[in-house]
């Protein structure tokens, strides 16, 4: 066959996240690998953002559909949990797109010290999350748990607009 | 589609029109984490023991999740309803991977009645005596104060457990633990904030928070008791010794309770029956109600597919 196929990796990377569709799966950092097996099957490896993330099923369907549109009929989508996804894996491009869409991107948290008990902090978090609408630093958390597993709800005290924040994990 | 100005373009519109079938039909044909679940049990580790241990950790999360889901449509505020449902969803996610792992190791076969996946067989077709969760997971959540006390204790304990389990020789347990640590950390934060607010709030909220804590406390002692399966798997480098977790849980309790002006309860522990507890399948009366709600539909229509 001489049909020029879109590169499988490119096709997979362009699929958007079903809950935050301003991001592609590549921006979100959940795409662990796109490989073509010996028999031509495209094997895509995904990692979920949260253990119970219901979007994983939609991502599988969308990946299969996108790859089939690109000319790959045999597609296998695998999931892996290790190493666990972190918001640090959201690309710079992804962070820019989140902010443009009015969603505050997560701070970078860096690697955590292994072994020691994770401290419980009773005081409100000290890091500021600037308002993605007006840029003011004076914002407050309304709820740690937002409309999707990975976002929190915040409100700007300056422009009074509510907004979502991709919370750091 | 032109995405040059995202403020003029509702990116969510694309979802409604992209393709009609398959979307948002969650809960169908999930085979969680196939990359890890099918890994063989580590060398020298008894397969049945490993399956049982996976069930223990899965059932803790599954039953806790079912309990928390009971708040949906009934929580005091929409935000809290979303929060409790989110916590339940994280726990359900942890349970599903562990159930699938237990199923891969053979745990589902005695209960199979139809075409279901292992995780559904283990969830819907086991009787109460086959559930291995600690009795805290099945305990009545009572009012919102008792619920946040329950979430605080449960998540502090499970976080301490999962943190240690990241070093397990079993790749699935280690992988589940790595994700669970992140989730449980913010479950614990959420609960601690509410315990603080209600405990150090009004006279009424303080009294109800203390009563909630007192109600949860009888189930705490069991969290630190090791079952024979756990003991053998600790030797094999797979499991965590529950006795090791007491220090971490005590530290959280010692940090939160004084700040919330609450007193550490002295209510007596729920007794084991002939030395046997939840880990042996010996449960409190509460589990029956949880299972009835969770299982009755699937049992009435065992051949249904969804």
Coordinates of C-alpha atoms in Angstrom, one line a residue:
Chain A
X1 CA 0.0 0.0 0.0
X2 CA 1.4 3.4 -0.9
X3 CA -1.1 5.6 1.1
X4 CA 1.0 8.1 3.1
X5 CA 0.1 7.4 6.7
X6 CA 0.2 10.1 9.3
X7 CA 2.9 9.2 11.8
X8 CA 1.2 7.2 14.5
X9 CA 2.9 9.1 17.3
X10 CA 1.7 12.4 15.8
X11 CA -1.8 11.1 15.5
X12 CA -1.9 9.9 19.1
X13 CA -0.3 13.1 20.4
X14 CA -3.0 15.3 18.8
X15 CA -5.9 13.6 20.7
X16 CA -7.4 16.0 23.3
X17 CA -8.1 15.3 26.9
X18 CA -11.9 14.6 27.3
X19 CA -12.2 16.7 30.5
X20 CA -9.7 19.5 29.6
X21 CA -10.0 19.6 25.9
X22 CA -7.7 22.6 25.6
X23 CA -4.9 20.1 26.2
X24 CA -3.7 17.3 24.0
X25 CA -2.7 14.0 25.7
X26 CA 0.9 15.0 24.9
X27 CA 0.5 18.4 26.7
X28 CA -1.0 16.6 29.7
X29 CA 1.9 14.1 29.8
X30 CA -0.2 11.0 30.0
X31 CA 1.1 9.4 26.8
X32 CA 3.8 7.1 27.8
X33 CA 4.7 5.5 24.5
X34 CA 3.5 4.9 20.9
X35 CA 5.1 2.0 19.2
X36 CA 4.4 -0.1 16.2
X37 CA 4.7 -3.9 16.8
X38 CA 6.1 -6.3 14.3
X39 CA 2.6 -7.2 12.9
X40 CA 1.8 -3.5 12.4
X41 CA -0.3 -3.1 15.5
X42 CA 0.1 0.4 17.1
X43 CA 0.6 0.0 20.8
X44 CA -0.2 3.1 22.8
X45 CA 0.7 3.3 26.5
X46 CA -1.3 5.6 28.7
X47 CA -1.0 6.5 32.3
X48 CA -4.1 7.8 34.3
X49 CA -3.9 11.1 36.1
X50 CA -5.8 9.7 39.1
X51 CA -6.5 6.0 39.9
X52 CA -10.2 6.4 39.4
X53 CA -10.0 8.9 36.5
X54 CA -13.1 8.1 34.4
X55 CA -11.7 9.9 31.4
X56 CA -9.3 7.1 30.8
X57 CA -12.0 5.1 29.0
X58 CA -12.8 8.1 26.8
X59 CA -9.1 8.5 26.0
X60 CA -8.8 4.9 24.9
X61 CA -11.8 5.3 22.6
X62 CA -10.5 8.6 21.2
X63 CA -7.0 7.2 20.6
X64 CA -8.4 4.2 18.8
X65 CA -10.6 6.4 16.6
X66 CA -7.8 8.9 15.9
X67 CA -5.4 6.2 14.9
X68 CA -8.0 4.5 12.7
X69 CA -8.6 7.8 11.0
X70 CA -4.9 8.0 10.4
X71 CA -4.9 4.6 8.7
X72 CA -4.0 2.3 11.5
X73 CA -6.7 -0.4 12.0
X74 CA -4.9 -2.5 14.6
X75 CA -4.6 -0.4 17.7
X76 CA -3.9 -1.6 21.3
X77 CA -4.2 0.9 24.2
X78 CA -2.4 -0.2 27.3
X79 CA -2.3 1.5 30.7
X80 CA 0.5 1.7 33.2
X81 CA 0.5 3.2 36.7
X82 CA 4.2 3.4 37.3
X83 CA 5.8 5.8 37.7
X84 CA 2.7 7.7 38.9
X85 CA 1.6 10.8 36.9
X86 CA 2.4 14.2 38.4
X87 CA 1.2 17.6 37.3
X88 CA 4.9 18.4 36.7
X89 CA 4.5 16.4 33.5
X90 CA 2.1 18.9 32.0
X91 CA 4.3 20.6 29.3
X92 CA 5.0 24.4 29.2
X93 CA 2.8 24.5 26.1
X94 CA 0.1 22.8 28.1
X95 CA 0.4 25.3 30.9
X96 CA 0.1 28.2 28.5
X97 CA -3.0 26.7 26.9
X98 CA -4.6 26.2 30.3
X99 CA -4.0 29.8 31.3
X100 CA -5.4 31.0 28.0
X101 CA -8.5 29.0 28.6
X102 CA -9.0 30.5 32.0
X103 CA -7.7 27.6 34.0
X104 CA -4.9 28.3 36.4
X105 CA -2.0 25.9 35.7
X106 CA -0.4 23.9 38.6
X107 CA 2.8 25.0 40.2
X108 CA 5.8 22.8 39.7
X109 CA 6.4 20.7 42.8
X110 CA 9.6 18.8 42.0
X111 CA 10.6 15.4 43.4
X112 CA 9.4 14.6 46.9
X113 CA 11.7 13.2 49.6
X114 CA 11.0 9.5 49.8
X115 CA 10.6 7.6 53.1
X116 CA 9.7 10.3 55.6
X117 CA 6.0 10.6 56.7
X118 CA 4.2 13.2 54.5
X119 CA 3.6 16.2 56.8
X120 CA 0.0 17.3 57.4
X121 CA -0.3 21.1 57.1
X122 CA -3.2 22.6 58.9
X123 CA -2.6 26.2 57.8
X124 CA -4.0 27.2 54.4
X125 CA -1.4 26.7 51.6
X126 CA 0.9 29.7 51.3
X127 CA 1.4 29.6 47.6
X128 CA -0.6 32.1 45.6
X129 CA -2.5 31.1 42.5
X130 CA -2.8 34.1 40.3
X131 CA -6.2 34.7 38.7
X132 CA -6.1 33.6 35.0
X133 CA -8.7 36.2 34.1
X134 CA -7.2 39.5 35.6
X135 CA -3.8 38.3 36.8
X136 CA -4.4 39.4 40.4
X137 CA -2.6 37.4 43.1
X138 CA -5.4 37.8 45.6
X139 CA -7.4 34.6 45.1
X140 CA -8.9 32.1 47.5
X141 CA -9.7 28.4 47.4
X142 CA -13.5 27.7 47.3
X143 CA -13.1 23.9 47.2
X144 CA -10.2 21.5 46.9
X145 CA -12.4 19.3 44.8
X146 CA -13.6 20.7 41.5
X147 CA -15.7 19.5 38.6
X148 CA -13.0 17.0 37.5
X149 CA -10.7 14.9 39.7
X150 CA -7.7 17.1 38.8
X151 CA -9.0 20.6 39.4
X152 CA -9.9 22.7 42.5
X153 CA -12.3 25.6 42.5
X154 CA -11.0 29.1 43.3
X155 CA -12.3 32.6 43.3
X156 CA -10.5 35.9 42.5
X157 CA -11.0 38.5 45.3
X158 CA -10.0 41.3 42.8
X159 CA -12.3 40.6 39.8
X160 CA -14.7 38.3 41.7
X161 CA -14.5 35.7 38.9
X162 CA -14.5 32.0 39.9
X163 CA -11.9 29.8 38.1
X164 CA -10.6 26.3 38.1
X165 CA -7.0 25.4 39.2
X166 CA -5.3 22.2 38.2
X167 CA -4.2 21.1 41.6
X168 CA -0.6 19.9 42.2
X169 CA -0.1 16.2 42.7
Chain B
X1 CA -11.3 24.4 13.6
X2 CA -9.4 27.7 14.3
X3 CA -8.0 27.9 17.8
X4 CA -6.3 31.2 17.5
X5 CA -8.5 32.9 20.1
X6 CA -9.5 30.4 22.8
X7 CA -11.8 32.9 24.6
X8 CA -14.1 33.1 21.6
X9 CA -14.2 29.4 21.1
X10 CA -15.7 27.0 23.5
X11 CA -13.3 24.1 23.4
X12 CA -15.9 21.9 25.1
X13 CA -18.2 22.2 22.0
X14 CA -15.9 19.8 20.2
X15 CA -16.7 17.1 22.7
X16 CA -20.4 17.2 22.0
X17 CA -20.1 16.6 18.3
X18 CA -16.9 14.6 17.8
X19 CA -18.3 11.1 17.8
X20 CA -21.6 9.9 19.1
X21 CA -20.8 6.5 20.4
X22 CA -18.6 5.4 23.2
X23 CA -18.3 8.8 25.0
X24 CA -19.1 9.1 28.6
X25 CA -20.3 5.6 28.8
X26 CA -18.0 4.9 31.7
X27 CA -18.0 1.6 33.5
X28 CA -18.0 -0.6 30.4
X29 CA -15.3 -3.0 29.7
X30 CA -12.6 -1.5 31.9
X31 CA -9.5 -3.6 32.1
X32 CA -7.4 -1.5 34.4
X33 CA -3.7 -1.2 34.0
X34 CA -3.1 -4.3 31.9
X35 CA 0.6 -3.4 31.7
X36 CA 1.1 -4.3 35.3
X37 CA -1.8 -6.4 36.4
X38 CA -0.7 -9.5 34.4
X39 CA 2.8 -9.5 35.9
X40 CA 3.6 -12.9 37.6
X41 CA 3.7 -12.9 41.4
X42 CA 7.3 -12.3 42.5
X43 CA 9.5 -15.3 43.0
X44 CA 9.0 -17.2 46.2
X45 CA 5.6 -15.4 47.0
X46 CA 2.6 -17.6 47.5
X47 CA 0.0 -16.8 44.8
X48 CA -3.0 -17.4 47.0
X49 CA -1.5 -15.2 49.8
X50 CA -0.8 -12.4 47.3
X51 CA -4.4 -12.6 45.9
X52 CA -5.8 -12.4 49.5
X53 CA -3.6 -9.4 50.3
X54 CA -4.7 -7.6 47.2
X55 CA -8.3 -8.4 48.2
X56 CA -7.7 -6.9 51.7
X57 CA -6.4 -3.6 50.3
X58 CA -9.0 -3.6 47.5
X59 CA -11.9 -4.3 49.9
X60 CA -10.9 -1.5 52.3
X61 CA -11.1 0.9 49.4
X62 CA -14.2 -0.6 47.7
X63 CA -16.3 -0.6 50.9
X64 CA -15.1 2.8 52.0
X65 CA -15.9 4.1 48.5
X66 CA -19.4 2.7 48.6
X67 CA -20.0 4.2 52.1
X68 CA -18.8 7.7 50.9
X69 CA -20.9 7.5 47.8
X70 CA -23.9 7.4 50.2
X71 CA -23.4 11.1 50.7
X72 CA -24.2 11.9 47.0
X73 CA -27.3 14.0 46.8
X74 CA -27.4 14.4 50.6
X75 CA -24.3 16.3 51.7
X76 CA -24.7 19.7 53.5
X77 CA -23.2 21.7 50.7
X78 CA -22.6 21.0 47.0
X79 CA -18.9 21.5 47.4
X80 CA -18.7 18.8 50.1
X81 CA -20.8 16.5 48.1
X82 CA -18.3 16.9 45.2
X83 CA -15.4 16.4 47.6
X84 CA -16.8 13.2 49.1
X85 CA -17.7 11.8 45.7
X86 CA -14.2 12.6 44.5
X87 CA -12.6 10.8 47.4
X88 CA -14.9 7.9 46.8
X89 CA -13.9 7.9 43.1
X90 CA -10.2 7.8 44.0
X91 CA -10.7 4.9 46.3
X92 CA -12.8 3.1 43.8
X93 CA -10.0 3.5 41.3
X94 CA -7.5 2.0 43.7
X95 CA -9.9 -0.8 44.5
X96 CA -10.5 -1.7 40.8
X97 CA -6.8 -2.2 40.0
X98 CA -6.3 -4.3 43.2
X99 CA -9.4 -6.4 42.4
X100 CA -8.2 -7.0 38.9
X101 CA -4.8 -8.0 40.2
X102 CA -6.5 -10.4 42.7
X103 CA -8.6 -11.8 39.9
X104 CA -5.5 -12.3 37.7
X105 CA -4.1 -14.3 40.6
X106 CA -7.2 -16.5 40.6
X107 CA -9.4 -14.9 43.4
X108 CA -12.5 -14.5 41.2
X109 CA -12.9 -18.0 40.0
X110 CA -14.9 -19.4 42.9
X111 CA -17.5 -16.7 42.5
X112 CA -17.9 -16.5 38.7
X113 CA -21.5 -16.8 37.5
X114 CA -21.5 -15.1 34.1
X115 CA -19.4 -13.1 31.6
X116 CA -18.3 -10.4 34.0
X117 CA -14.8 -9.1 34.4
X118 CA -12.9 -10.2 37.5
X119 CA -13.4 -6.9 39.3
X120 CA -17.2 -7.2 38.9
X121 CA -17.3 -10.8 40.0
X122 CA -15.4 -10.0 43.1
X123 CA -17.5 -6.9 43.8
X124 CA -20.9 -8.2 43.2
X125 CA -20.9 -11.9 43.8
X126 CA -19.0 -12.5 47.0
X127 CA -20.8 -12.8 50.2
X128 CA -20.0 -10.9 53.4
X129 CA -17.7 -13.6 54.8
X130 CA -15.5 -13.4 51.7
X131 CA -14.8 -9.6 52.1
X132 CA -11.5 -8.9 53.8
X133 CA -11.8 -5.2 54.6
X134 CA -11.1 -3.8 58.1
X135 CA -14.4 -3.0 59.9
X136 CA -13.7 0.7 59.9
X137 CA -14.4 0.7 56.1
X138 CA -17.9 -0.6 56.6
X139 CA -18.8 1.5 59.7
X140 CA -21.8 3.8 59.6
X141 CA -20.7 7.3 58.6
X142 CA -23.4 9.0 60.6
X143 CA -23.5 12.7 60.3
X144 CA -21.0 15.0 58.5
X145 CA -18.8 15.3 61.6
X146 CA -18.5 11.6 62.0
X147 CA -17.8 11.3 58.3
X148 CA -14.8 13.7 58.4
X149 CA -13.5 12.0 61.5
X150 CA -13.8 8.7 59.6
X151 CA -12.0 10.1 56.5
X152 CA -9.2 11.5 58.7
X153 CA -8.5 8.2 60.4
X154 CA -9.0 6.1 57.3
X155 CA -6.8 8.2 55.0
X156 CA -4.1 8.8 57.7
X157 CA -3.9 5.0 58.1
X158 CA -4.1 4.1 54.4
X159 CA -1.5 6.8 53.5
X160 CA 1.0 5.4 56.1
X161 CA 0.3 1.9 54.6
X162 CA 0.6 3.0 50.9
X163 CA 3.7 5.0 51.5
X164 CA 5.5 1.9 52.8
X165 CA 3.9 -0.3 50.1
X166 CA 5.7 1.7 47.3
X167 CA 8.7 -0.5 48.1
X168 CA 6.8 -3.7 47.7
X169 CA 8.3 -6.5 45.6
X170 CA 5.0 -6.9 43.8
X171 CA 4.9 -4.5 40.9
X172 CA 1.1 -3.9 41.0
X173 CA 1.1 -3.1 44.8
X174 CA 4.0 -0.8 44.3
X175 CA 2.4 1.0 41.4
X176 CA -1.0 1.4 43.0
X177 CA 0.6 2.6 46.2
X178 CA 2.6 5.3 44.2
X179 CA -0.6 6.8 42.9
X180 CA -2.6 6.3 46.1
X181 CA -0.1 8.2 48.2
X182 CA -0.8 11.4 46.2
X183 CA -4.5 10.9 46.5
X184 CA -4.7 10.0 50.2
X185 CA -2.5 13.0 51.1
X186 CA -5.2 15.4 49.9
X187 CA -8.1 13.3 51.3
X188 CA -6.3 13.6 54.7
X189 CA -5.8 17.3 54.2
X190 CA -9.5 17.8 53.4
X191 CA -10.7 15.8 56.5
X192 CA -8.2 17.5 58.8
X193 CA -9.4 21.0 57.7
X194 CA -13.0 20.0 58.5
X195 CA -12.2 18.3 61.9
X196 CA -10.4 21.5 62.8
X197 CA -13.2 23.8 61.7
X198 CA -16.0 21.8 63.4
X199 CA -14.0 20.9 66.5
X200 CA -12.9 24.5 67.1
X201 CA -16.2 25.9 66.0
X202 CA -19.5 26.5 67.9
X203 CA -20.5 24.6 71.0
X204 CA -22.8 22.4 68.9
X205 CA -20.3 21.7 66.1
X206 CA -17.7 20.8 68.8
X207 CA -20.0 18.4 70.5
X208 CA -21.0 16.7 67.3
X209 CA -17.4 16.5 66.1
X210 CA -16.3 14.9 69.4
X211 CA -19.3 12.5 69.2
X212 CA -18.3 11.6 65.7
X213 CA -14.8 10.9 66.6
X214 CA -15.9 8.8 69.6
X215 CA -18.1 6.8 67.2
X216 CA -15.3 6.0 64.8
X217 CA -12.7 5.2 67.5
X218 CA -13.8 1.6 68.4
X219 CA -12.6 0.6 64.9
X220 CA -9.1 2.1 65.1
X221 CA -7.3 -0.6 67.1
X222 CA -8.1 -3.3 64.4
X223 CA -6.1 -1.2 61.9
X224 CA -2.8 -2.2 63.5
X225 CA -3.4 -6.0 63.8
X226 CA -1.6 -8.2 61.4
X227 CA -3.3 -11.2 59.8
X228 CA -1.3 -14.4 59.1
X229 CA -1.3 -13.6 55.4
X230 CA 0.1 -10.2 56.1
X231 CA 2.8 -11.6 58.3
X232 CA 3.9 -14.1 55.7
X233 CA 4.0 -11.4 53.0
X234 CA 5.9 -9.0 55.2
X235 CA 8.6 -11.8 55.4
X236 CA 8.5 -12.0 51.6
X237 CA 9.0 -8.3 51.1
X238 CA 5.5 -7.8 49.6
X239 CA 3.3 -6.5 52.4
X240 CA 3.4 -3.9 55.1
X241 CA 3.2 -4.8 58.8
X242 CA 0.1 -2.9 60.1
X243 CA 1.7 -2.6 63.6
X244 CA 4.2 -0.2 61.9
X245 CA 1.5 2.2 61.0
X246 CA 0.5 3.2 64.6
X247 CA 3.1 5.8 64.9
X248 CA 2.1 7.7 61.8
X249 CA -1.6 7.6 62.7
X250 CA -0.9 8.6 66.3
X251 CA 1.1 11.6 65.1
X252 CA -1.7 12.9 62.9
X253 CA -4.2 12.4 65.8
X254 CA -1.9 14.2 68.2
X255 CA -1.5 17.1 65.7
X256 CA -5.1 17.6 64.8
X257 CA -7.1 16.9 68.0
X258 CA -5.5 19.5 70.2
X259 CA -5.7 22.1 67.4
X260 CA -9.4 21.2 67.1
X261 CA -9.9 21.3 70.9
X262 CA -11.0 17.7 70.7
X263 CA -10.1 14.9 73.2
X264 CA -8.7 11.6 72.1
X265 CA -11.5 9.1 72.7
X266 CA -11.4 6.3 75.2
X267 CA -14.2 4.3 73.7
X268 CA -13.4 0.6 73.9
X269 CA -12.3 -1.2 70.7
X270 CA -14.7 -3.4 68.7
X271 CA -13.8 -6.9 69.9
X272 CA -12.5 -9.6 67.6
X273 CA -14.7 -12.7 67.5
X274 CA -12.5 -15.6 68.6
X275 CA -9.4 -13.6 67.6
X276 CA -10.9 -13.0 64.1
X277 CA -11.9 -9.7 62.5
X278 CA -12.5 -8.0 59.2
X279 CA -9.4 -9.4 57.6
X280 CA -10.7 -12.9 58.3
X281 CA -14.1 -12.1 56.9
X282 CA -15.7 -11.6 60.3
X283 CA -17.6 -8.3 60.1
X284 CA -19.9 -6.1 62.0
X285 CA -23.6 -6.0 61.2
X286 CA -23.0 -2.8 59.1
X287 CA -21.4 -4.7 56.2
X288 CA -24.7 -6.4 55.3
X289 CA -26.4 -3.2 54.5
X290 CA -23.5 -1.9 52.4
X291 CA -23.4 -5.1 50.4
X292 CA -27.2 -5.2 49.9
X293 CA -27.1 -1.7 48.3
X294 CA -24.0 -2.4 46.3
X295 CA -24.8 -5.9 45.0
X296 CA -28.6 -6.3 44.7
X297 CA -29.0 -5.0 41.2
X298 CA -26.1 -7.1 39.8
X299 CA -27.4 -10.2 41.6
X300 CA -31.0 -9.6 40.3
X301 CA -29.6 -9.5 36.7
X302 CA -26.4 -11.5 36.8
X303 CA -26.3 -12.0 33.0
X304 CA -26.9 -8.3 32.2
X305 CA -24.1 -6.5 30.5
X306 CA -23.5 -2.8 30.8

